[in-house]
mmCIF file of C-alpha atoms in Angstrom:
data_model
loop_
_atom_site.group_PDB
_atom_site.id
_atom_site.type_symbol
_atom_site.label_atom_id
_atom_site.label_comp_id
_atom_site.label_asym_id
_atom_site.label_seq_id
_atom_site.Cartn_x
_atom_site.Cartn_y
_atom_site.Cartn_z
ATOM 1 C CA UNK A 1 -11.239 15.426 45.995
ATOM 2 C CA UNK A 2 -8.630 18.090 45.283
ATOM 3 C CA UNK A 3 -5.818 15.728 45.221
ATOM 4 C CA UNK A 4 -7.773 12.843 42.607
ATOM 5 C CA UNK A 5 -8.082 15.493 40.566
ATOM 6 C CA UNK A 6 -4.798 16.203 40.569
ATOM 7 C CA UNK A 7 -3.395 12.304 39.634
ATOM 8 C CA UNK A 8 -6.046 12.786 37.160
ATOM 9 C CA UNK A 9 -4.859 16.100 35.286
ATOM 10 C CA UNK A 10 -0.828 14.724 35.731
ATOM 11 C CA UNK A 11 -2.171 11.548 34.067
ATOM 12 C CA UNK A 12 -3.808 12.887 31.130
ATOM 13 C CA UNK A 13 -0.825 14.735 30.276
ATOM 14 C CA UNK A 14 1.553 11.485 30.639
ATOM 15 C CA UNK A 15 -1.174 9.754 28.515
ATOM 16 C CA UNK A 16 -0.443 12.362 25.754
ATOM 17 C CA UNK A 17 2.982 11.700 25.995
ATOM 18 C CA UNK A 18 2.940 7.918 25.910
ATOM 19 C CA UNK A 19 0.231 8.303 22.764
ATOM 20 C CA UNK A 20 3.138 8.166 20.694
ATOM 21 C CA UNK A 21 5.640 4.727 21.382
ATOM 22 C CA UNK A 22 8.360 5.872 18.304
ATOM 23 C CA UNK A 23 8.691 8.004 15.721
ATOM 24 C CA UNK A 24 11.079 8.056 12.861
ATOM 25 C CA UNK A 25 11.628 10.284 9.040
ATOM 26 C CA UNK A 26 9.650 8.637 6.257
ATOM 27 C CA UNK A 27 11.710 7.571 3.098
ATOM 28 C CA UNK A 28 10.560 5.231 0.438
ATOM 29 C CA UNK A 29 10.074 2.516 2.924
ATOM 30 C CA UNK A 30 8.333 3.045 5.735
ATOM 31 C CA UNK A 31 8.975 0.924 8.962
ATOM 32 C CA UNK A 32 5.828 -1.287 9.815
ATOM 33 C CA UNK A 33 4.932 -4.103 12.487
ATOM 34 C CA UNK A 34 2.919 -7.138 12.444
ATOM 35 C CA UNK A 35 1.054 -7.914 10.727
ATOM 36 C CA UNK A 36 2.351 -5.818 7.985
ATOM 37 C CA UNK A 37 5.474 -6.831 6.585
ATOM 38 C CA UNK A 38 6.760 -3.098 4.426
ATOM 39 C CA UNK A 39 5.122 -0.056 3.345
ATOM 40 C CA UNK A 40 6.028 1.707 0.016
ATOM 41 C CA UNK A 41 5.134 5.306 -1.133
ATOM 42 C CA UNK A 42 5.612 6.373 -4.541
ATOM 43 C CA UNK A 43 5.654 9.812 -5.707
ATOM 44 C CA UNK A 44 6.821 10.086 -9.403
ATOM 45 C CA UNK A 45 6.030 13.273 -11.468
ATOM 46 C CA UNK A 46 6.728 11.156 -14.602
ATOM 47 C CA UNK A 47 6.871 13.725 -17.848
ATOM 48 C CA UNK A 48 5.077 13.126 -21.046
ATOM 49 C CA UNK A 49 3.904 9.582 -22.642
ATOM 50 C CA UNK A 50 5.599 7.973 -25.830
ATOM 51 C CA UNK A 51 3.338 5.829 -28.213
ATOM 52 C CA UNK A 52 4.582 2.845 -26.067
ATOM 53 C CA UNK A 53 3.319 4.656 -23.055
ATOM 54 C CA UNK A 54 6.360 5.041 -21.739
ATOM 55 C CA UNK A 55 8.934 8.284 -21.321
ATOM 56 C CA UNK A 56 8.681 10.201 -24.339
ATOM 57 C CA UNK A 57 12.161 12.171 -24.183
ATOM 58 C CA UNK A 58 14.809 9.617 -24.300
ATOM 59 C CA UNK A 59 16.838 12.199 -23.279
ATOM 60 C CA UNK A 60 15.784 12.188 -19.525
ATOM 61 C CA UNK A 61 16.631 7.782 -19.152
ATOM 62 C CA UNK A 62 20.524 9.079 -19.396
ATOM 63 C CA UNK A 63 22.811 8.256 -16.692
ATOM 64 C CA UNK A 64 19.959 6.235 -14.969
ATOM 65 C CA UNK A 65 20.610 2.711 -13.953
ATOM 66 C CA UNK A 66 17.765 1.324 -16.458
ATOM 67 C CA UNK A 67 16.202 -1.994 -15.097
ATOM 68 C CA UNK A 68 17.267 -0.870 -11.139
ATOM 69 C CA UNK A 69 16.573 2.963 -11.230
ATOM 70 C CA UNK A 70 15.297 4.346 -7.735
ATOM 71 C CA UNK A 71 17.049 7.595 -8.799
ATOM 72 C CA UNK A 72 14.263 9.962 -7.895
ATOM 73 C CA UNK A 73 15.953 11.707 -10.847
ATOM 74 C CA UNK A 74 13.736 14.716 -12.277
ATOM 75 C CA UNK A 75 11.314 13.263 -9.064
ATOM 76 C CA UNK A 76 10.702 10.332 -10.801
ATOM 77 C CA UNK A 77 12.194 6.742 -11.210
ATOM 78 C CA UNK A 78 11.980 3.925 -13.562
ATOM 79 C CA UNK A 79 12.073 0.898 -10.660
ATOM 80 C CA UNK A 80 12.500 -1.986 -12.645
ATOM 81 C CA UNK A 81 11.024 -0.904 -15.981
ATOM 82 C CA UNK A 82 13.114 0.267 -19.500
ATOM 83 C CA UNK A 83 10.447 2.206 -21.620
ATOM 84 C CA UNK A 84 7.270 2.031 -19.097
ATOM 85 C CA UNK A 85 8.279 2.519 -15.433
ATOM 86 C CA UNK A 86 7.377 -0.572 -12.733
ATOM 87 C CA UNK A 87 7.774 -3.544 -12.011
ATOM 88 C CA UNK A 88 8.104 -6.197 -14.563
ATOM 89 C CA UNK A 89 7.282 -10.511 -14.201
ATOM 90 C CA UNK A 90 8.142 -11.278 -10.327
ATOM 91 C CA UNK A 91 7.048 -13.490 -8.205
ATOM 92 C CA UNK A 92 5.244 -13.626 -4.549
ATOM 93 C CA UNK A 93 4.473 -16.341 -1.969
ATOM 94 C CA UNK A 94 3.043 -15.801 1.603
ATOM 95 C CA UNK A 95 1.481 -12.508 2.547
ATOM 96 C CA UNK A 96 -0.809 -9.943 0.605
ATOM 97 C CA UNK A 97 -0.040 -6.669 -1.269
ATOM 98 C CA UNK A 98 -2.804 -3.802 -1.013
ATOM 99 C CA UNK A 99 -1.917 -1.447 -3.692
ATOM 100 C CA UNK A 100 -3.325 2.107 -3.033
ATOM 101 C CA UNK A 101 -3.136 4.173 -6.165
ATOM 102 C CA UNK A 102 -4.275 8.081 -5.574
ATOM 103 C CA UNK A 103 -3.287 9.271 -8.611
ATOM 104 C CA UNK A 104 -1.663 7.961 -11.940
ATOM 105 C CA UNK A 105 -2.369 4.275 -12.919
ATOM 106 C CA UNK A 106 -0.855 0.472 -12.479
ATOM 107 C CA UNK A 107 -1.502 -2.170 -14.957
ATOM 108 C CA UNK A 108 -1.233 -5.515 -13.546
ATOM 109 C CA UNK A 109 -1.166 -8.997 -15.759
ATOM 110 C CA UNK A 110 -0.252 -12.450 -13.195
ATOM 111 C CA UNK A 111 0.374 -16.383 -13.887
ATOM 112 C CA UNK A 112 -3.340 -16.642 -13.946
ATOM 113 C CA UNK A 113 -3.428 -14.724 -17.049
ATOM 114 C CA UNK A 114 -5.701 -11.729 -14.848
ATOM 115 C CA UNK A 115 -4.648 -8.482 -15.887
ATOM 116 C CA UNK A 116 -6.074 -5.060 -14.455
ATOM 117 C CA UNK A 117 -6.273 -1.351 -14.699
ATOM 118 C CA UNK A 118 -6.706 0.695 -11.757
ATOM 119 C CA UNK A 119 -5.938 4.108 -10.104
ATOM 120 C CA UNK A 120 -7.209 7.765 -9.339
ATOM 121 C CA UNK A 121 -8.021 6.427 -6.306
ATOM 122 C CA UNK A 122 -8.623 2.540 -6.981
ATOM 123 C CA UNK A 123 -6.929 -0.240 -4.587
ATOM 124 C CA UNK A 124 -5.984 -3.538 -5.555
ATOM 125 C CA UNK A 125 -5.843 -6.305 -3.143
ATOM 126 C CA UNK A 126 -3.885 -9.736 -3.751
ATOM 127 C CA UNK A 127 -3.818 -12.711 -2.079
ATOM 128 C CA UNK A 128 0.091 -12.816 -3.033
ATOM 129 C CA UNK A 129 0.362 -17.056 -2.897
ATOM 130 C CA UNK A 130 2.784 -19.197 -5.397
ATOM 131 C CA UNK A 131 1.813 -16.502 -8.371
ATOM 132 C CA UNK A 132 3.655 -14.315 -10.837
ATOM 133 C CA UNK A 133 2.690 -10.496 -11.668
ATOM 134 C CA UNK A 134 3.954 -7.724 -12.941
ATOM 135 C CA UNK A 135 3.046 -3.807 -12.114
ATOM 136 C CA UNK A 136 3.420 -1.236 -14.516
ATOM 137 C CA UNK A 137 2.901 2.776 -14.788
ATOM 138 C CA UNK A 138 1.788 3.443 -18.003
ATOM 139 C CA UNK A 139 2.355 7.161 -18.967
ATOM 140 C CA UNK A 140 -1.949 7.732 -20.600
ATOM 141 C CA UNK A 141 -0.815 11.483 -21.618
ATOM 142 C CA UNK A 142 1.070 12.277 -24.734
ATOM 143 C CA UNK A 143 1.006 16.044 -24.133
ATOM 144 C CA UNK A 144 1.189 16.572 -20.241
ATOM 145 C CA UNK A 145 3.027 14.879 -17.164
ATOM 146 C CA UNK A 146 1.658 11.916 -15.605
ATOM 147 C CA UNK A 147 1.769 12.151 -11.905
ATOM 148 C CA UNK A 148 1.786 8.610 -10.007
ATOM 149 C CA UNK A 149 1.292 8.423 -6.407
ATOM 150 C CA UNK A 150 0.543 4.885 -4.595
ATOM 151 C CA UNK A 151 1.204 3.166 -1.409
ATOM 152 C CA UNK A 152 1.965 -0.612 -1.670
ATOM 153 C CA UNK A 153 1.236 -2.400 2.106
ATOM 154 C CA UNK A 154 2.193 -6.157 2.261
ATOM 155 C CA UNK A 155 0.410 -7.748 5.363
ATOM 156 C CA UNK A 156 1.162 -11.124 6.488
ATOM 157 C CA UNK A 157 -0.696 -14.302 5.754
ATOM 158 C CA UNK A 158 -1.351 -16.693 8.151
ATOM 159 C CA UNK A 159 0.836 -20.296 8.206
ATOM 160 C CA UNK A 160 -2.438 -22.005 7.179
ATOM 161 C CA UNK A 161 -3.094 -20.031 4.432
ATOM 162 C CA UNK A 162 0.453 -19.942 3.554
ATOM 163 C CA UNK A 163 0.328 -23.545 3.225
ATOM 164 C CA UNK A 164 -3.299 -23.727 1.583
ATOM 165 C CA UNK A 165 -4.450 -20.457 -0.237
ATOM 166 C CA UNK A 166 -5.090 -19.798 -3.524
ATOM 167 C CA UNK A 167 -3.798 -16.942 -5.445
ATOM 168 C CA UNK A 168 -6.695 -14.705 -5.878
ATOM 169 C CA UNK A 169 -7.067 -10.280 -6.079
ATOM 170 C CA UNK A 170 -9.705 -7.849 -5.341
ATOM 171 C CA UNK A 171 -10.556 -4.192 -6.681
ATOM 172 C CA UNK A 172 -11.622 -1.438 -4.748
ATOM 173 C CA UNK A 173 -13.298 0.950 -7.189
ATOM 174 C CA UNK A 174 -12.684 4.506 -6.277
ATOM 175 C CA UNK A 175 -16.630 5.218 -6.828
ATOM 176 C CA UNK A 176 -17.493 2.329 -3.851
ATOM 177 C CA UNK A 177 -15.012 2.826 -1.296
ATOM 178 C CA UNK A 178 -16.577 3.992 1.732
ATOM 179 C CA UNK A 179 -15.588 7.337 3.351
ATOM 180 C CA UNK A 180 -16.280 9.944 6.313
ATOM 181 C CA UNK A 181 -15.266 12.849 7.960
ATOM 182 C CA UNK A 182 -17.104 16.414 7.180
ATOM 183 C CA UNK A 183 -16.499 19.657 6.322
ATOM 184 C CA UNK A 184 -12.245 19.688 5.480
ATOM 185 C CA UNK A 185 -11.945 16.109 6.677
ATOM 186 C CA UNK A 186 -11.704 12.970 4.185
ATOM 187 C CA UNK A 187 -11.287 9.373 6.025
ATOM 188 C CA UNK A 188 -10.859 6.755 2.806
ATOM 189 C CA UNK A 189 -11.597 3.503 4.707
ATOM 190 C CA UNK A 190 -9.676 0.742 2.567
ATOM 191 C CA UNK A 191 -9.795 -2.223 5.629
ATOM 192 C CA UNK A 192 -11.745 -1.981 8.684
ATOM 193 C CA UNK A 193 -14.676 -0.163 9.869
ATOM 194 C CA UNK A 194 -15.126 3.336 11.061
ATOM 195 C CA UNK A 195 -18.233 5.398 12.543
ATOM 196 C CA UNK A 196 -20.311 2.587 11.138
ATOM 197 C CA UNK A 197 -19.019 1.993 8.015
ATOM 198 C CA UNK A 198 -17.013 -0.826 6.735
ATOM 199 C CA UNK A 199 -14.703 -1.374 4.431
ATOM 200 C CA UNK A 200 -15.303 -3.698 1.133
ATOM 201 C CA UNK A 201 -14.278 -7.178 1.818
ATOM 202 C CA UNK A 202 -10.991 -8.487 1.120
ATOM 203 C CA UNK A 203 -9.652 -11.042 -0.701
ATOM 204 C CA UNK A 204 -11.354 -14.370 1.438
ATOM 205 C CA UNK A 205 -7.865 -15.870 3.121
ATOM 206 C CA UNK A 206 -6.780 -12.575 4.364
ATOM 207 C CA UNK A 207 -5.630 -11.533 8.230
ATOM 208 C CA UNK A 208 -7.990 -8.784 7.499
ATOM 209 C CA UNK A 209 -11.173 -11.071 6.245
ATOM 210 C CA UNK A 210 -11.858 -11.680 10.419
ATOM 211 C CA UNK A 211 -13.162 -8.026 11.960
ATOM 212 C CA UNK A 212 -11.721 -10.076 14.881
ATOM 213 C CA UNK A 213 -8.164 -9.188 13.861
ATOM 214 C CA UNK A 214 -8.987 -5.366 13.594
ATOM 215 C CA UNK A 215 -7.092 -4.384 10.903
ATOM 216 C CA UNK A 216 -7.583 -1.411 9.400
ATOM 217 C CA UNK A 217 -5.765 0.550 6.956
ATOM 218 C CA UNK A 218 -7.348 4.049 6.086
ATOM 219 C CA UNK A 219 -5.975 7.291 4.184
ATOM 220 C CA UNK A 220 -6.594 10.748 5.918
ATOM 221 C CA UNK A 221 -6.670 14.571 4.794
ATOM 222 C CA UNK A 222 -6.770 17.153 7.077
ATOM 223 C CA UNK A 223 -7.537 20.387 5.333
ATOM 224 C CA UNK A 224 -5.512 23.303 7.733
ATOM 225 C CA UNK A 225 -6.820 23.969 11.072
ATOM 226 C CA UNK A 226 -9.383 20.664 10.791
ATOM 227 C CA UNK A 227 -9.179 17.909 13.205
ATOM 228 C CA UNK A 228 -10.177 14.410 13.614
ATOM 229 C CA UNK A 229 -10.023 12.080 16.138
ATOM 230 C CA UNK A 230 -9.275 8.381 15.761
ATOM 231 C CA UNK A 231 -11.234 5.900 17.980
ATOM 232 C CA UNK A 232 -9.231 3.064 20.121
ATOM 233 C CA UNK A 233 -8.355 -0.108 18.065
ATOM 234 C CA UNK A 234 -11.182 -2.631 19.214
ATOM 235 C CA UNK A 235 -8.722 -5.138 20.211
ATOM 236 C CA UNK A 236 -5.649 -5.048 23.276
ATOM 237 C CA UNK A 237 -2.602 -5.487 21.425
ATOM 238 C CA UNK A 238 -3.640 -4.162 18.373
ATOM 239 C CA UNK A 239 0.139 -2.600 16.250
ATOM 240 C CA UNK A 240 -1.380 1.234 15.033
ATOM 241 C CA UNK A 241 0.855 2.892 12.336
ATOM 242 C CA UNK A 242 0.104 6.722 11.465
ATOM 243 C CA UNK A 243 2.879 8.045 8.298
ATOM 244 C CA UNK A 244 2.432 11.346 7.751
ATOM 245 C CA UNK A 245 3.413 11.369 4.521
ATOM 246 C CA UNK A 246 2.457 15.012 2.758
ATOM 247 C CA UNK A 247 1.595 18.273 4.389
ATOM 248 C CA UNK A 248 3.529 21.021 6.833
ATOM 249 C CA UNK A 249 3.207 20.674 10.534
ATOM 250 C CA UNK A 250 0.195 18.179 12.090
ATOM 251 C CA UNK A 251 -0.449 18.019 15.702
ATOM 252 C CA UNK A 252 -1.222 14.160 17.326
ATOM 253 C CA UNK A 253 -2.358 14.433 21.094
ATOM 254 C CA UNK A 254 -0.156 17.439 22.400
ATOM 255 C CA UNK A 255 2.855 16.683 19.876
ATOM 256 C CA UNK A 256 3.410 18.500 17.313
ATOM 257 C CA UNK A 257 5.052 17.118 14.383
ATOM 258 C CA UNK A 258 6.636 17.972 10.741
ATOM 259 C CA UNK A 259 5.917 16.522 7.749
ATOM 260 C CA UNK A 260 7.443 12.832 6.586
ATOM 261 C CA UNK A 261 7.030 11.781 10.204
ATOM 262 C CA UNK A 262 6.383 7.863 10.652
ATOM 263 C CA UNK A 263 5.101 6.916 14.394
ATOM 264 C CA UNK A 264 3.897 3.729 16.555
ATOM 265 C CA UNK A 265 0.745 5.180 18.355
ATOM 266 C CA UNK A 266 -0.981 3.231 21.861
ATOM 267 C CA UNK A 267 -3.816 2.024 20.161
ATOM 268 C CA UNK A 268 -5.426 1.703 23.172
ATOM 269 C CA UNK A 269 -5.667 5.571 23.300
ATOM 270 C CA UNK A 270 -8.029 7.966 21.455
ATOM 271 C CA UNK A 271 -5.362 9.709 18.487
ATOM 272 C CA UNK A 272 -6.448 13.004 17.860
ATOM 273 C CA UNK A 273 -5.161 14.513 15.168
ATOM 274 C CA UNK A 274 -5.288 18.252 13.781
ATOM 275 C CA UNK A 275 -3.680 19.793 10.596
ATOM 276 C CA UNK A 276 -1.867 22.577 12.507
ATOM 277 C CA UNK A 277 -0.138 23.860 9.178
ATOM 278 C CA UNK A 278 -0.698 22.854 5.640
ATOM 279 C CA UNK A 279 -3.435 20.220 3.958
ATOM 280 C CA UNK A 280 -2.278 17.101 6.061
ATOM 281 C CA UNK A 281 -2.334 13.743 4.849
ATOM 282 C CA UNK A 282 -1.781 10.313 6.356
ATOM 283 C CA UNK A 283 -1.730 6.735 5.848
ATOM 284 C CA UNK A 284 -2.986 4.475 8.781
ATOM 285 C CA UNK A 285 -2.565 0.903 9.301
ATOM 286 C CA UNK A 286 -3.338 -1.197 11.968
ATOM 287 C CA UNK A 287 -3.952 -5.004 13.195
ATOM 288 C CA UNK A 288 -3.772 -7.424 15.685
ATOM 289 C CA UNK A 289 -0.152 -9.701 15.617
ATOM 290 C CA UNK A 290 -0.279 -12.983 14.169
ATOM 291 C CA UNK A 291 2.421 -13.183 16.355
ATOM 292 C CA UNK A 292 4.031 -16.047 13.971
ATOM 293 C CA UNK A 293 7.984 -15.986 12.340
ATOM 294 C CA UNK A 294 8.458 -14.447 9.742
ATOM 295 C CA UNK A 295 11.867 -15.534 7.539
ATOM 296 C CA UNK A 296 11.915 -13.672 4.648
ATOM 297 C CA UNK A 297 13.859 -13.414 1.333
ATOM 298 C CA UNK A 298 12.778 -10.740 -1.643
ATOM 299 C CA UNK A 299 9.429 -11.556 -2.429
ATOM 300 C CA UNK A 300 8.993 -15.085 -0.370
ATOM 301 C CA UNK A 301 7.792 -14.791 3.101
ATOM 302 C CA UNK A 302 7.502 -18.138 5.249
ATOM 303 C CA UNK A 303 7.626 -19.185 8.821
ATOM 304 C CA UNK A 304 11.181 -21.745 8.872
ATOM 305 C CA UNK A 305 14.153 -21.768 6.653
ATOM 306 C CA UNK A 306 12.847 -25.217 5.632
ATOM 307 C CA UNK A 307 9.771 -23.790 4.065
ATOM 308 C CA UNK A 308 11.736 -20.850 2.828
ATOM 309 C CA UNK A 309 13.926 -23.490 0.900
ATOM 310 C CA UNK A 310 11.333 -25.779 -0.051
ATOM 311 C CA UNK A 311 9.020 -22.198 -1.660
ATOM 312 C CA UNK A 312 12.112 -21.749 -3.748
ATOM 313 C CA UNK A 313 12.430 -25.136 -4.867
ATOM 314 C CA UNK A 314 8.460 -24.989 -6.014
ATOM 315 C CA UNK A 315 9.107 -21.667 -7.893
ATOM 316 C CA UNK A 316 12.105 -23.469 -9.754
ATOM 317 C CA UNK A 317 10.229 -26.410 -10.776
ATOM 318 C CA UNK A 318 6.383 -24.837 -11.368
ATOM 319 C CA UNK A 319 7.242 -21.092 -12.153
ATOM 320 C CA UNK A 320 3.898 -21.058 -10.034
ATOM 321 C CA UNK A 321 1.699 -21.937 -13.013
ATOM 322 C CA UNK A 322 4.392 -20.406 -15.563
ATOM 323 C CA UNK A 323 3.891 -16.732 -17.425
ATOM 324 C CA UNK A 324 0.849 -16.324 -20.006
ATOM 325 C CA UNK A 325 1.890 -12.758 -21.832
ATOM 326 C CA UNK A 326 4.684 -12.207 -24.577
ATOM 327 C CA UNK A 327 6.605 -10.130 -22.787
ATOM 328 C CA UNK A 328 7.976 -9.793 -18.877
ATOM 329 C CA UNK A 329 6.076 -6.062 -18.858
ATOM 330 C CA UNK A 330 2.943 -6.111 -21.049
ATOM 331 C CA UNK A 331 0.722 -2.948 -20.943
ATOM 332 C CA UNK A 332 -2.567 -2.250 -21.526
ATOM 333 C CA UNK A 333 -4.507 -0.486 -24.572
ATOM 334 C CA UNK A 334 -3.836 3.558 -23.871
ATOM 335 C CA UNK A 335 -8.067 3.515 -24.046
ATOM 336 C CA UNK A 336 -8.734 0.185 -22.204
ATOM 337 C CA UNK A 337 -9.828 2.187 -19.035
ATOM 338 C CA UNK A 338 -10.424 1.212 -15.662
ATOM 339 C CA UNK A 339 -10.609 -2.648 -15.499
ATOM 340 C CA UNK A 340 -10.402 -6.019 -14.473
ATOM 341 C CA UNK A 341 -10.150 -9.729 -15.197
ATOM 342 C CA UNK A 342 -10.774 -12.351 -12.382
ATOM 343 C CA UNK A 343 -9.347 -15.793 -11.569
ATOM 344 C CA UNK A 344 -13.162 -16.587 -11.706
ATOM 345 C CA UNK A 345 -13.162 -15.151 -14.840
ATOM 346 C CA UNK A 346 -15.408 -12.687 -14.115
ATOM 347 C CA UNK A 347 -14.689 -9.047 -15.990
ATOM 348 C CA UNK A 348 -15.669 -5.831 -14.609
ATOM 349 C CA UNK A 349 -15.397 -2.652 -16.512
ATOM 350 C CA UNK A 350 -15.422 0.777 -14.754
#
């Protein structure tokens, strides 16, 4: 008896080891695994709003590289954008963007002629296919800063739906995305389901539209000293991706680890985590492989070089249904709120 319970008390403590497979420092782009294809974080502390909604003091756009800025400048950049920071007309084929905005806002306007307003806490969810969009911060406030902080996840599609789906985008409202936790413990579920509760549904073609490919993406906060402990994935195999992204010191298993700290966890293992120093917050992603090839260039992800070749030739000749708005970066109305226009034509205002 003695000596089982021995292998057993010198196995839990390998167990904690092995919780965590890597770990690496979290920059801009964070280092995922199928069936994600790259994780973004923005953190811009943009300053005051112009009448354009843009930066206000022309003074602060000198010596940036305007139209490529990733500066971090002042702890902000411009991305692609030359008045209003983003990302202006681009296009996307094969895979899915999930655009988590926690603060700040992103107007979006696509090939379908859709456009959108979301944030403080709204997620957008495309079915990235043969379309054009563009993503823009516009700056609301006139007379303060305007903070922006979002994550942007591109998961994989399929080679069927590669080959068959339409371009199509969800919105998760703020006010209907499911949470849990307790007292100093917020779990945002944004894909996936958690202590009985699941996420809205994703677009229809998605990895993530099948519970059986267990993907879940959720966003964490620890308050200090407050701990929470993340269930196995529900399926062997399953890729589990925890970014600590903000925060001073969190614990996972027996490790203890500083902030910016990416890791690969065993998702076959309980993760318990515990905000040792600090508010702690995390991103976590997870899914089962589609286990396909992935050849990639910019924004077109396919499975051969043939496809690869043949997606561009389809973008030269179709534009993928061509641009609707006046400009490569349109904006929305400073008081046009919260929002959304459908490819089904359907409008929802929030």
């Amino acid at each position: 008896g003695e000596d089982s319970d021995c292998e057993g008390s010198s196995k839990d403590i390998m167990s904690a080891a092995n919780l965590i497979r890597s770990r690496f420092s979290l920059e801009m782009h964070w280092g995922v695994a199928d069936p994600f294809l790259f994780t973004a974080f923005h953190k811009d502390n943009y300053p005051e709003g112009n009448a354009n909604m843009g930066i206000k003091n022309r003074d602060l756009l000198r010596g940036r590289r305007l139209g490529s800025d990733f500066s971090r400048t002042n702890g902000w950049s411009m991305y692609h954008g030359e008045d209003v920071p983003g990302f202006p007309q681009h296009p996307h084929l094969g895979f899915e963007t999930i655009t988590i905005v926690l603060e700040g806002y992103c107007d979006h306007s696509d090939s379908l002629g859709c456009k959108a307003r979301f944030g403080q806490g709204d997620v957008q969810w495309i079915t990235a296919n043969r379309i054009q969009h563009c993503e823009m911060f516009p700056l609301l406030r006139e007379d303060q800063s305007n903070p922006l902080v979002l994550f942007q996840i591109w998961l994989n599609l399929d080679s069927n739906a590669k080959d068959t789906a339409k371009p199509d985008f969800t919105v998760q409202w703020a006010e209907e995305i499911p949470h849990v936790g307790g007292a100093g413990v917020d779990v945002m579920i944004v894909a996936g389901e958690l202590e009985g509760k699941r996420a809205l549904s994703p677009p229809q073609n998605s990895w993530a539209a099948s519970p059986e490919h267990d993907v879940m993406i959720l966003v964490l906060t620890l308050e200090e000293g407050r701990e929470y402990t993340l269930p196995p994935a529900t399926k062997p195999g399953s890729y589990r991706g925890l970014f600590f992204y903000e925060g001073e010191v969190l614990e996972v298993g027996e490790e203890t680890l500083p902030k910016k700290t990416g890791m690969e966890l065993d998702s076959a293992r309980p993760a318990p985590l515990r905000a040792k120093k600090g508010q702690c917050k995390c991103l976590l992603l997870q899914g089962l492989p589609l286990k396909e090839r992935v050849v990639q260039r910019g924004p077109f992800v396919t499975t051969s070089e043939s496809k690869l070749m043949e997606a561009y030739a389809d973008y030269q000749r179709s534009q993928f249904g061509g641009w609707p708005w006046d400009t490569p970066h349109p904006v929305h109305s400073r008081d046009a709120g919260r929002f959304a226009v459908f490819p089904n034509g359907e409008k929802v205002q929030r």
